[in-house]
mmCIF file of C-alpha atoms and ligand atoms in Angstrom:
data_model
loop_
_atom_site.group_PDB
_atom_site.id
_atom_site.type_symbol
_atom_site.label_atom_id
_atom_site.label_comp_id
_atom_site.label_asym_id
_atom_site.label_seq_id
_atom_site.Cartn_x
_atom_site.Cartn_y
_atom_site.Cartn_z
ATOM 1 C CA UNK N 7 0.000 -0.026 0.092
ATOM 2 C CA UNK N 8 1.198 3.599 -0.736
ATOM 3 C CA UNK N 9 2.052 5.686 2.199
ATOM 4 C CA UNK N 10 -0.729 7.179 3.751
ATOM 5 C CA UNK N 11 -0.611 10.913 4.857
ATOM 6 C CA UNK N 12 -3.000 11.950 7.971
ATOM 7 C CA UNK N 13 -4.104 15.480 8.491
ATOM 8 C CA UNK N 14 -4.433 16.337 12.053
ATOM 9 C CA UNK N 15 -6.430 19.505 13.076
ATOM 10 C CA UNK N 16 -5.123 21.052 16.100
ATOM 11 C CA UNK N 17 -1.536 21.270 17.168
ATOM 12 C CA UNK N 18 -1.404 20.826 21.019
ATOM 13 C CA UNK N 19 0.000 17.911 22.978
ATOM 14 C CA UNK N 20 -2.732 15.603 21.856
ATOM 15 C CA UNK N 21 -1.667 16.291 18.115
ATOM 16 C CA UNK N 22 2.029 15.891 19.273
ATOM 17 C CA UNK N 23 1.224 12.355 20.571
ATOM 18 C CA UNK N 24 -0.861 11.424 17.527
ATOM 19 C CA UNK N 25 1.829 12.512 15.239
ATOM 20 C CA UNK N 26 4.404 10.538 17.317
ATOM 21 C CA UNK N 27 2.127 7.408 17.133
ATOM 22 C CA UNK N 28 1.781 7.949 13.430
ATOM 23 C CA UNK N 29 5.353 8.191 12.652
ATOM 24 C CA UNK N 30 5.813 4.716 14.293
ATOM 25 C CA UNK N 31 3.399 3.217 11.885
ATOM 26 C CA UNK N 32 4.845 4.702 9.007
ATOM 27 C CA UNK N 33 2.268 7.417 8.415
ATOM 28 C CA UNK N 34 3.017 10.942 7.531
ATOM 29 C CA UNK N 35 1.100 13.785 9.443
ATOM 30 C CA UNK N 36 0.386 17.370 8.465
ATOM 31 C CA UNK N 37 -0.726 19.289 11.458
ATOM 32 C CA UNK N 38 -3.039 22.423 10.930
ATOM 33 C CA UNK N 39 -3.312 24.714 13.688
ATOM 34 C CA UNK N 40 -4.218 28.614 14.344
ATOM 35 C CA UNK N 41 -1.376 28.797 16.773
ATOM 36 C CA UNK N 42 1.957 29.808 15.208
ATOM 37 C CA UNK N 43 3.592 28.290 18.130
ATOM 38 C CA UNK N 44 1.757 24.937 18.187
ATOM 39 C CA UNK N 45 3.999 22.186 19.947
ATOM 40 C CA UNK N 46 2.936 19.578 17.301
ATOM 41 C CA UNK N 47 5.069 21.168 14.731
ATOM 42 C CA UNK N 48 7.903 19.597 16.469
ATOM 43 C CA UNK N 49 6.858 16.148 15.803
ATOM 44 C CA UNK N 50 4.764 16.225 12.466
ATOM 45 C CA UNK N 51 5.991 16.078 8.808
ATOM 46 C CA UNK N 52 4.355 19.330 7.733
ATOM 47 C CA UNK N 53 2.831 22.194 9.596
ATOM 48 C CA UNK N 54 0.196 24.638 8.347
ATOM 49 C CA UNK N 55 -0.519 27.534 10.335
ATOM 50 C CA UNK N 56 -4.014 29.367 9.783
ATOM 51 C CA UNK N 57 -7.418 30.145 11.386
ATOM 52 C CA UNK N 58 -9.749 27.405 11.179
ATOM 53 C CA UNK N 59 -12.086 29.455 8.839
ATOM 54 C CA UNK N 60 -9.294 30.509 6.504
ATOM 55 C CA UNK N 61 -10.141 28.477 3.052
ATOM 56 C CA UNK N 62 -6.906 29.040 1.532
ATOM 57 C CA UNK N 63 -4.967 27.764 4.296
ATOM 58 C CA UNK N 64 -7.546 24.803 4.583
ATOM 59 C CA UNK N 65 -6.905 23.845 0.995
ATOM 60 C CA UNK N 66 -3.186 24.070 1.234
ATOM 61 C CA UNK N 67 -3.700 21.634 4.201
ATOM 62 C CA UNK N 68 -5.895 19.368 2.391
ATOM 63 C CA UNK N 69 -3.749 19.315 -0.738
ATOM 64 C CA UNK N 70 -1.180 17.396 1.231
ATOM 65 C CA UNK N 71 -3.421 14.586 3.234
ATOM 66 C CA UNK N 72 -5.409 11.645 2.405
ATOM 67 C CA UNK N 73 -7.740 11.936 5.264
ATOM 68 C CA UNK N 74 -8.262 14.134 8.022
ATOM 69 C CA UNK N 75 -8.784 13.726 11.979
ATOM 70 C CA UNK N 76 -8.697 16.191 14.950
ATOM 71 C CA UNK N 77 -7.507 16.582 18.364
ATOM 72 C CA UNK N 78 -9.817 18.931 19.864
ATOM 73 C CA UNK N 79 -13.593 19.549 19.633
ATOM 74 C CA UNK N 80 -14.086 23.021 19.295
ATOM 75 C CA UNK N 81 -13.812 23.227 15.540
ATOM 76 C CA UNK N 82 -16.416 24.969 13.577
ATOM 77 C CA UNK N 83 -18.803 22.403 12.177
ATOM 78 C CA UNK N 84 -18.749 24.237 8.865
ATOM 79 C CA UNK N 85 -15.045 23.711 8.717
ATOM 80 C CA UNK N 86 -15.099 19.845 9.251
ATOM 81 C CA UNK N 87 -17.913 19.315 6.999
ATOM 82 C CA UNK N 88 -16.531 21.494 4.285
ATOM 83 C CA UNK N 89 -13.443 19.387 4.731
ATOM 84 C CA UNK N 90 -15.211 16.269 4.550
ATOM 85 C CA UNK N 91 -16.253 17.173 0.901
ATOM 86 C CA UNK N 92 -12.818 16.910 -0.162
ATOM 87 C CA UNK N 93 -11.085 14.365 2.186
ATOM 88 C CA UNK N 94 -12.732 12.018 4.635
ATOM 89 C CA UNK N 95 -13.067 13.294 8.226
ATOM 90 C CA UNK N 96 -12.881 10.479 11.036
ATOM 91 C CA UNK N 97 -14.604 10.578 13.386
ATOM 92 C CA UNK N 98 -17.482 12.154 11.269
ATOM 93 C CA UNK N 99 -18.136 15.756 11.618
ATOM 94 C CA UNK N 100 -21.850 15.184 12.805
ATOM 95 C CA UNK N 101 -20.267 13.490 15.911
ATOM 96 C CA UNK N 102 -18.291 16.513 16.630
ATOM 97 C CA UNK N 103 -21.559 18.923 16.156
ATOM 98 C CA UNK N 104 -23.411 16.812 18.670
ATOM 99 C CA UNK N 105 -20.784 16.695 21.464
ATOM 100 C CA UNK N 106 -19.619 20.285 20.924
ATOM 101 C CA UNK N 107 -23.128 21.259 22.514
ATOM 102 C CA UNK N 108 -23.590 20.146 26.207
ATOM 103 C CA UNK N 109 -27.275 19.993 26.026
ATOM 104 C CA UNK N 110 -27.436 18.005 22.677
ATOM 105 C CA UNK N 111 -24.723 15.839 23.967
ATOM 106 C CA UNK N 112 -26.693 15.076 27.409
ATOM 107 C CA UNK N 113 -30.064 14.608 25.472
ATOM 108 C CA UNK N 114 -28.389 12.137 23.381
ATOM 109 C CA UNK N 115 -26.889 10.166 26.205
ATOM 110 C CA UNK N 116 -30.305 10.329 28.120
ATOM 111 C CA UNK N 117 -31.938 8.839 25.058
ATOM 112 C CA UNK N 118 -29.660 5.670 25.415
ATOM 113 C CA UNK N 119 -30.977 5.259 28.900
ATOM 114 C CA UNK N 120 -27.712 6.132 30.458
ATOM 115 C CA UNK N 121 -27.819 8.556 33.616
ATOM 116 C CA UNK N 122 -26.319 11.805 33.571
ATOM 117 C CA UNK N 123 -26.253 14.666 36.053
ATOM 118 C CA UNK N 124 -29.788 16.143 36.193
ATOM 119 C CA UNK N 125 -29.597 19.400 33.919
ATOM 120 C CA UNK N 126 -31.830 22.306 32.392
ATOM 121 C CA UNK N 127 -31.140 24.625 29.712
ATOM 122 C CA UNK N 128 -30.633 28.498 30.790
ATOM 123 C CA UNK N 129 -31.151 31.171 28.334
ATOM 124 C CA UNK N 130 -32.027 34.182 30.558
ATOM 125 C CA UNK N 131 -31.536 35.240 34.041
ATOM 126 C CA UNK N 132 -35.400 34.974 35.158
ATOM 127 C CA UNK N 133 -35.129 31.232 34.385
ATOM 128 C CA UNK N 134 -33.117 30.664 37.351
ATOM 129 C CA UNK N 135 -35.702 31.579 39.960
ATOM 130 C CA UNK N 136 -37.671 28.307 39.252
ATOM 131 C CA UNK N 137 -34.621 26.169 39.470
ATOM 132 C CA UNK N 138 -34.172 25.359 43.121
ATOM 133 C CA UNK N 139 -34.274 21.452 42.462
ATOM 134 C CA UNK N 140 -30.891 21.884 40.296
ATOM 135 C CA UNK N 141 -29.242 23.638 43.204
ATOM 136 C CA UNK N 142 -26.381 23.325 44.363
ATOM 137 C CA UNK N 143 -25.383 23.250 40.750
ATOM 138 C CA UNK N 144 -22.823 24.430 38.250
ATOM 139 C CA UNK N 145 -23.694 26.848 35.412
ATOM 140 C CA UNK N 146 -21.827 25.829 32.358
ATOM 141 C CA UNK N 147 -21.594 27.548 28.758
ATOM 142 C CA UNK N 148 -23.207 24.853 26.323
ATOM 143 C CA UNK N 149 -20.346 25.273 23.812
ATOM 144 C CA UNK N 150 -16.594 26.072 23.869
ATOM 145 C CA UNK N 151 -15.669 25.072 27.563
ATOM 146 C CA UNK N 152 -12.645 23.096 28.554
ATOM 147 C CA UNK N 153 -10.572 22.551 31.802
ATOM 148 C CA UNK N 154 -13.474 24.165 33.832
ATOM 149 C CA UNK N 155 -13.682 27.256 31.679
ATOM 150 C CA UNK N 156 -16.987 29.009 31.344
ATOM 151 C CA UNK N 157 -18.174 27.247 34.714
ATOM 152 C CA UNK N 158 -19.614 28.929 37.756
ATOM 153 C CA UNK N 159 -20.558 26.952 40.959
ATOM 154 C CA UNK N 160 -23.982 28.192 41.929
ATOM 155 C CA UNK N 161 -25.493 27.587 45.689
ATOM 156 C CA UNK N 162 -28.507 29.718 45.522
ATOM 157 C CA UNK N 163 -30.486 31.636 42.980
ATOM 158 C CA UNK N 164 -29.365 34.972 44.168
ATOM 159 C CA UNK N 165 -25.759 34.204 43.070
ATOM 160 C CA UNK N 166 -26.997 33.766 39.643
ATOM 161 C CA UNK N 167 -28.441 36.938 39.367
ATOM 162 C CA UNK N 168 -25.258 38.692 40.456
ATOM 163 C CA UNK N 169 -23.106 36.934 37.770
ATOM 164 C CA UNK N 170 -22.096 39.158 34.926
ATOM 165 C CA UNK N 171 -22.612 36.789 32.248
ATOM 166 C CA UNK N 172 -24.452 37.020 28.504
ATOM 167 C CA UNK N 173 -27.058 34.289 28.957
ATOM 168 C CA UNK N 174 -27.815 34.716 25.200
ATOM 169 C CA UNK N 175 -24.814 32.633 24.512
ATOM 170 C CA UNK N 176 -26.541 29.483 26.057
ATOM 171 C CA UNK N 177 -26.019 27.951 29.458
ATOM 172 C CA UNK N 178 -26.813 24.695 31.104
ATOM 173 C CA UNK N 179 -27.414 24.319 34.802
ATOM 174 C CA UNK N 180 -26.154 20.841 36.147
ATOM 175 C CA UNK N 181 -26.980 19.598 39.687
ATOM 176 C CA UNK N 182 -23.798 19.083 41.489
ATOM 177 C CA UNK N 183 -23.095 15.419 42.071
ATOM 178 C CA UNK N 184 -21.628 14.556 45.496
ATOM 179 C CA UNK N 185 -18.419 13.106 44.088
ATOM 180 C CA UNK N 186 -16.975 9.987 45.474
ATOM 181 C CA UNK N 187 -14.692 9.430 42.540
ATOM 182 C CA UNK N 188 -14.310 10.108 38.793
ATOM 183 C CA UNK N 189 -13.276 7.791 36.035
ATOM 184 C CA UNK N 190 -12.922 7.673 32.405
ATOM 185 C CA UNK N 191 -13.329 4.995 29.712
ATOM 186 C CA UNK N 192 -11.111 5.005 26.537
ATOM 187 C CA UNK N 193 -12.366 3.194 23.532
ATOM 188 C CA UNK N 194 -11.162 2.912 20.106
ATOM 189 C CA UNK N 195 -13.833 1.660 17.486
ATOM 190 C CA UNK N 196 -12.654 0.418 14.093
ATOM 191 C CA UNK N 197 -14.801 0.624 10.891
ATOM 192 C CA UNK N 198 -15.456 -2.947 10.828
ATOM 193 C CA UNK N 199 -17.530 -2.693 14.114
ATOM 194 C CA UNK N 200 -14.602 -4.200 16.483
ATOM 195 C CA UNK N 201 -13.404 -2.522 19.465
ATOM 196 C CA UNK N 202 -10.325 -1.967 21.661
ATOM 197 C CA UNK N 203 -11.309 -0.843 25.200
ATOM 198 C CA UNK N 204 -9.034 0.005 27.946
ATOM 199 C CA UNK N 205 -9.847 -0.484 31.647
ATOM 200 C CA UNK N 206 -11.351 2.205 33.707
ATOM 201 C CA UNK N 207 -8.920 5.014 34.672
ATOM 202 C CA UNK N 208 -9.370 6.698 37.877
ATOM 203 C CA UNK N 209 -9.239 10.459 37.822
ATOM 204 C CA UNK N 210 -8.418 13.226 40.254
ATOM 205 C CA UNK N 211 -9.434 16.801 39.255
ATOM 206 C CA UNK N 212 -8.145 19.946 41.231
ATOM 207 C CA UNK N 213 -9.890 23.330 40.210
ATOM 208 C CA UNK N 214 -11.727 21.484 37.560
ATOM 209 C CA UNK N 215 -8.559 20.312 35.710
ATOM 210 C CA UNK N 216 -7.170 16.810 35.481
ATOM 211 C CA UNK N 217 -4.397 16.331 37.956
ATOM 212 C CA UNK N 218 -3.633 12.664 38.310
ATOM 213 C CA UNK N 219 -4.820 9.580 36.376
ATOM 214 C CA UNK N 220 -4.043 5.962 37.694
ATOM 215 C CA UNK N 221 -4.740 2.509 36.688
ATOM 216 C CA UNK N 222 -6.563 0.295 38.124
ATOM 217 C CA UNK N 223 -9.402 2.398 39.243
ATOM 218 C CA UNK N 224 -10.439 1.474 42.931
ATOM 219 C CA UNK N 225 -14.158 0.668 41.971
ATOM 220 C CA UNK N 226 -16.484 -2.176 42.382
ATOM 221 C CA UNK N 227 -17.142 -4.771 39.480
ATOM 222 C CA UNK N 228 -20.635 -3.394 38.943
ATOM 223 C CA UNK N 229 -19.267 0.096 37.971
ATOM 224 C CA UNK N 230 -16.210 -1.529 36.050
ATOM 225 C CA UNK N 231 -18.760 -3.366 33.778
ATOM 226 C CA UNK N 232 -21.324 -0.649 33.533
ATOM 227 C CA UNK N 233 -18.759 2.134 32.413
ATOM 228 C CA UNK N 234 -17.455 -0.237 29.818
ATOM 229 C CA UNK N 235 -20.996 -1.078 28.739
ATOM 230 C CA UNK N 236 -22.041 2.240 28.726
ATOM 231 C CA UNK N 237 -18.751 3.416 26.390
ATOM 232 C CA UNK N 238 -19.496 0.581 23.962
ATOM 233 C CA UNK N 239 -22.987 1.750 23.721
ATOM 234 C CA UNK N 240 -22.164 5.236 23.050
ATOM 235 C CA UNK N 241 -19.453 4.434 20.474
ATOM 236 C CA UNK N 242 -21.685 2.205 18.725
ATOM 237 C CA UNK N 243 -24.641 4.382 18.450
ATOM 238 C CA UNK N 244 -22.385 7.227 17.035
ATOM 239 C CA UNK N 245 -20.872 4.618 14.562
ATOM 240 C CA UNK N 246 -17.779 6.123 15.861
ATOM 241 C CA UNK N 247 -14.287 5.643 14.282
ATOM 242 C CA UNK N 248 -11.501 6.376 16.298
ATOM 243 C CA UNK N 249 -10.472 6.810 19.826
ATOM 244 C CA UNK N 250 -13.262 8.199 22.073
ATOM 245 C CA UNK N 251 -12.974 9.194 25.894
ATOM 246 C CA UNK N 252 -16.242 8.879 28.272
ATOM 247 C CA UNK N 253 -15.763 10.905 31.719
ATOM 248 C CA UNK N 254 -17.894 9.403 34.222
ATOM 249 C CA UNK N 255 -18.979 10.523 37.963
ATOM 250 C CA UNK N 256 -19.436 8.100 40.750
ATOM 251 C CA UNK N 257 -21.586 9.533 43.626
ATOM 252 C CA UNK N 258 -21.313 8.578 47.355
ATOM 253 C CA UNK N 259 -24.039 5.797 46.896
ATOM 254 C CA UNK N 260 -22.065 4.269 44.105
ATOM 255 C CA UNK N 261 -24.381 5.458 41.301
ATOM 256 C CA UNK N 262 -22.468 5.954 38.161
ATOM 257 C CA UNK N 263 -23.059 8.974 35.638
ATOM 258 C CA UNK N 264 -21.871 9.853 32.167
ATOM 259 C CA UNK N 265 -20.224 13.441 32.635
ATOM 260 C CA UNK N 266 -19.195 14.001 29.042
ATOM 261 C CA UNK N 267 -17.868 12.461 25.809
ATOM 262 C CA UNK N 268 -14.723 13.688 24.191
ATOM 263 C CA UNK N 269 -14.560 12.487 20.620
ATOM 264 C CA UNK N 270 -10.914 12.434 20.562
ATOM 265 C CA UNK N 271 -7.955 10.864 22.378
ATOM 266 C CA UNK N 272 -7.961 12.139 26.109
ATOM 267 C CA UNK N 273 -5.540 13.388 28.833
ATOM 268 C CA UNK N 274 -6.651 10.733 31.161
ATOM 269 C CA UNK N 275 -5.259 8.168 28.421
ATOM 270 C CA UNK N 276 -1.692 9.378 28.467
ATOM 271 C CA UNK N 277 -0.717 6.498 30.704
ATOM 272 C CA UNK N 278 -1.727 4.198 27.839
ATOM 273 C CA UNK N 279 1.372 4.995 25.890
ATOM 274 C CA UNK N 280 3.564 3.295 28.751
ATOM 275 C CA UNK N 281 1.090 1.047 30.434
ATOM 276 C CA UNK N 282 -0.192 -0.943 27.354
ATOM 277 C CA UNK N 283 1.179 -2.650 24.296
ATOM 278 C CA UNK N 284 -0.937 -0.064 22.104
ATOM 279 C CA UNK N 285 -1.751 3.463 23.072
ATOM 280 C CA UNK N 286 -4.740 5.432 22.699
ATOM 281 C CA UNK N 287 -3.020 7.526 20.123
ATOM 282 C CA UNK N 288 -1.824 4.404 17.926
ATOM 283 C CA UNK N 289 -5.267 2.959 18.163
ATOM 284 C CA UNK N 290 -6.559 6.151 16.886
ATOM 285 C CA UNK N 291 -4.544 6.316 14.104
ATOM 286 C CA UNK N 292 -4.923 2.626 13.294
ATOM 287 C CA UNK N 293 -8.728 2.862 13.447
ATOM 288 C CA UNK N 294 -8.813 6.105 11.362
ATOM 289 C CA UNK N 295 -6.365 5.052 8.610
ATOM 290 C CA UNK N 296 -7.836 1.493 8.454
ATOM 291 C CA UNK N 297 -4.864 -0.268 9.719
ATOM 292 C CA UNK N 298 -4.607 -3.695 11.291
ATOM 293 C CA UNK N 299 -6.232 -4.049 14.927
ATOM 294 C CA UNK N 300 -3.942 -5.491 17.680
ATOM 295 C CA UNK N 301 -5.411 -7.024 20.699
ATOM 296 C CA UNK N 302 -4.809 -4.949 23.915
ATOM 297 C CA UNK N 303 -2.415 -6.165 26.582
ATOM 298 C CA UNK N 304 -1.643 -4.332 29.771
ATOM 299 C CA UNK N 305 1.955 -3.995 30.653
ATOM 300 C CA UNK N 306 1.744 -2.719 33.919
ATOM 301 C CA UNK N 307 -0.415 -0.457 36.447
ATOM 302 C CA UNK N 308 0.508 3.062 36.120
ATOM 303 C CA UNK N 309 -0.181 6.773 37.391
ATOM 304 C CA UNK N 310 0.147 9.855 35.265
ATOM 305 C CA UNK N 311 0.552 13.253 36.793
ATOM 306 C CA UNK N 312 -0.197 16.607 34.799
ATOM 307 C CA UNK N 313 2.414 19.039 35.078
ATOM 308 C CA UNK N 314 0.774 22.408 35.013
ATOM 309 C CA UNK N 315 2.245 25.889 34.879
ATOM 310 C CA UNK N 316 5.771 26.043 36.277
ATOM 311 C CA UNK N 317 5.450 22.689 37.860
ATOM 312 C CA UNK N 318 7.254 21.764 34.374
ATOM 313 C CA UNK N 319 10.378 23.604 35.440
ATOM 314 C CA UNK N 320 11.678 21.193 38.072
ATOM 315 C CA UNK N 321 11.278 18.238 35.879
ATOM 316 C CA UNK N 322 13.062 19.832 32.939
ATOM 317 C CA UNK N 323 15.986 20.295 35.104
ATOM 318 C CA UNK N 324 15.982 16.837 36.384
ATOM 319 C CA UNK N 325 18.844 14.994 34.841
ATOM 320 C CA UNK N 326 17.735 11.447 35.279
ATOM 321 C CA UNK N 327 14.439 9.488 35.556
ATOM 322 C CA UNK N 328 14.458 5.836 36.989
ATOM 323 C CA UNK N 329 13.372 3.271 34.367
ATOM 324 C CA UNK N 330 9.665 3.268 35.567
ATOM 325 C CA UNK N 331 9.360 6.967 34.878
ATOM 326 C CA UNK N 332 8.531 8.381 31.592
ATOM 327 C CA UNK N 333 8.644 12.380 31.394
ATOM 328 C CA UNK N 334 6.879 14.185 28.569
ATOM 329 C CA UNK N 335 7.607 17.760 27.887
ATOM 330 C CA UNK N 336 5.016 19.345 25.425
ATOM 331 C CA UNK N 337 7.649 21.977 24.341
ATOM 332 C CA UNK N 338 5.180 24.843 24.791
ATOM 333 C CA UNK N 339 6.515 28.192 24.271
ATOM 334 C CA UNK N 340 5.350 29.931 27.216
ATOM 335 C CA UNK N 341 4.729 28.849 30.820
ATOM 336 C CA UNK N 342 1.408 30.039 32.016
ATOM 337 C CA UNK N 343 -0.613 29.398 35.277
ATOM 338 C CA UNK N 344 -2.560 26.158 35.168
ATOM 339 C CA UNK N 345 -1.536 25.419 31.371
ATOM 340 C CA UNK N 346 -0.877 21.825 30.861
ATOM 341 C CA UNK N 347 2.736 21.823 30.031
ATOM 342 C CA UNK N 348 3.930 18.162 30.370
ATOM 343 C CA UNK N 349 3.228 14.797 32.065
ATOM 344 C CA UNK N 350 4.957 12.319 34.109
ATOM 345 C CA UNK N 351 3.883 8.600 33.912
ATOM 346 C CA UNK N 352 5.235 5.981 36.470
ATOM 347 C CA UNK N 353 4.633 2.298 36.072
ATOM 348 C CA UNK N 354 3.497 0.777 39.496
HETATM 349 P P1 ADP V 426 -14.830 20.322 31.040
HETATM 350 O O1 ADP V 426 -15.430 20.276 29.582
HETATM 351 O O2 ADP V 426 -14.249 21.645 31.278
HETATM 352 O O3 ADP V 426 -13.771 19.213 31.126
HETATM 353 P P2 ADP V 426 -16.638 19.095 32.974
HETATM 354 O O4 ADP V 426 -17.895 19.196 32.836
HETATM 355 O O5 ADP V 426 -15.945 17.963 32.894
HETATM 356 O O6 ADP V 426 -15.793 20.403 31.963
HETATM 357 O O7 ADP V 426 -16.328 19.734 34.169
HETATM 358 C C1 ADP V 426 -14.715 19.601 34.910
HETATM 359 C C2 ADP V 426 -14.862 19.110 36.148
HETATM 360 O O8 ADP V 426 -15.506 19.775 37.251
HETATM 361 C C3 ADP V 426 -15.470 17.545 36.147
HETATM 362 O O9 ADP V 426 -14.214 16.588 36.012
HETATM 363 C C4 ADP V 426 -15.606 17.563 37.668
HETATM 364 O O10 ADP V 426 -14.598 17.363 38.691
HETATM 365 C C5 ADP V 426 -16.221 18.870 37.988
HETATM 366 N N1 ADP V 426 -17.685 19.009 37.919
HETATM 367 C C6 ADP V 426 -18.317 19.255 36.846
HETATM 368 N N2 ADP V 426 -19.848 19.192 36.576
HETATM 369 C C7 ADP V 426 -20.228 18.675 38.104
HETATM 370 C C8 ADP V 426 -21.218 18.101 38.402
HETATM 371 N N3 ADP V 426 -22.292 18.354 37.895
HETATM 372 N N4 ADP V 426 -21.285 17.734 39.792
HETATM 373 C C9 ADP V 426 -19.904 17.599 40.525
HETATM 374 N N5 ADP V 426 -18.579 17.867 39.793
HETATM 375 C C10 ADP V 426 -18.721 18.430 38.822
HETATM 376 MG MG1 MG V 427 -14.502 17.319 31.287
#
């Protein structure tokens, strides 16, 4: 077979790790990103810099690739569906459109008889008054949020009235779950209807940002099985091709809820690079490029720590790691508070 060139939209650390995985499989990559300093340009074969609605740049990108995937979900639907007319986009743009919108996403999940947090659409301040049932809760923008951005914890309806936000942008109010734990499932669906699914990963967030992930997750058997079944059902219903992540909440009564779906490789799956024979990134590339599926094998238990902001400096200065520690520096130009700068995975 002639060599495949994969286009990747988005040039952050997920794009970098996809490009690294592709290289191992002898697949070339072209990264398209609106950030001139995108870290993935250090790992791909070609880099195109342009805004996600710049037609000229998009065609420059498309001329170099056989198919296109993406590393983040906030890409305009028009861009992805426009691209799909020329080169296949996987996962499908319609999947991305659904999941971009927290309300549509949660409606979709509930239709599958899968539990989510209780939620209600909010589009003007006065709506809030009748919403005591959803409080305490978290008000979230329906689109464009990540790492807790665009989220406001709300204890009483008074608090919401004092928020200086533009409700016409679309918000959702979610009842706060009394969390015992958070887990995620990473699953790769291949176009022939087959799957590779990783075991549940236990995640710890600080200030709504992922801080640690580890396997095995300390959960009971029912949650272990239910989380996998729900992730399979979601991937199946979406006729998904590629790697997908489902984030879950577990409450203090051991009820499982889907928090959200990420139609892409995911931060909580970084440990799959070292802890499994095939990483989430390699599986994604294999699935979208139609390569052979390899049965997953776990190599080791593991823990991953995200290095945020200037936490990276200490690790950059370390000369030596032991042979169970794997340090990844995302090579981002500027250190910013709470910015994901790198991670370290330790095999346990
Ligand atoms: P993002 O798109 O920013 O990842 P999430 O909805 O996943 O947004 O929220 C980020 C984190 O905030 C979650 O992983 C969880 O720790 C906390 N959180 C969000 N919504 C709720 C909720 N309804 N109940 C309890 N915790 C929540
Ligand atoms: Mg999340």
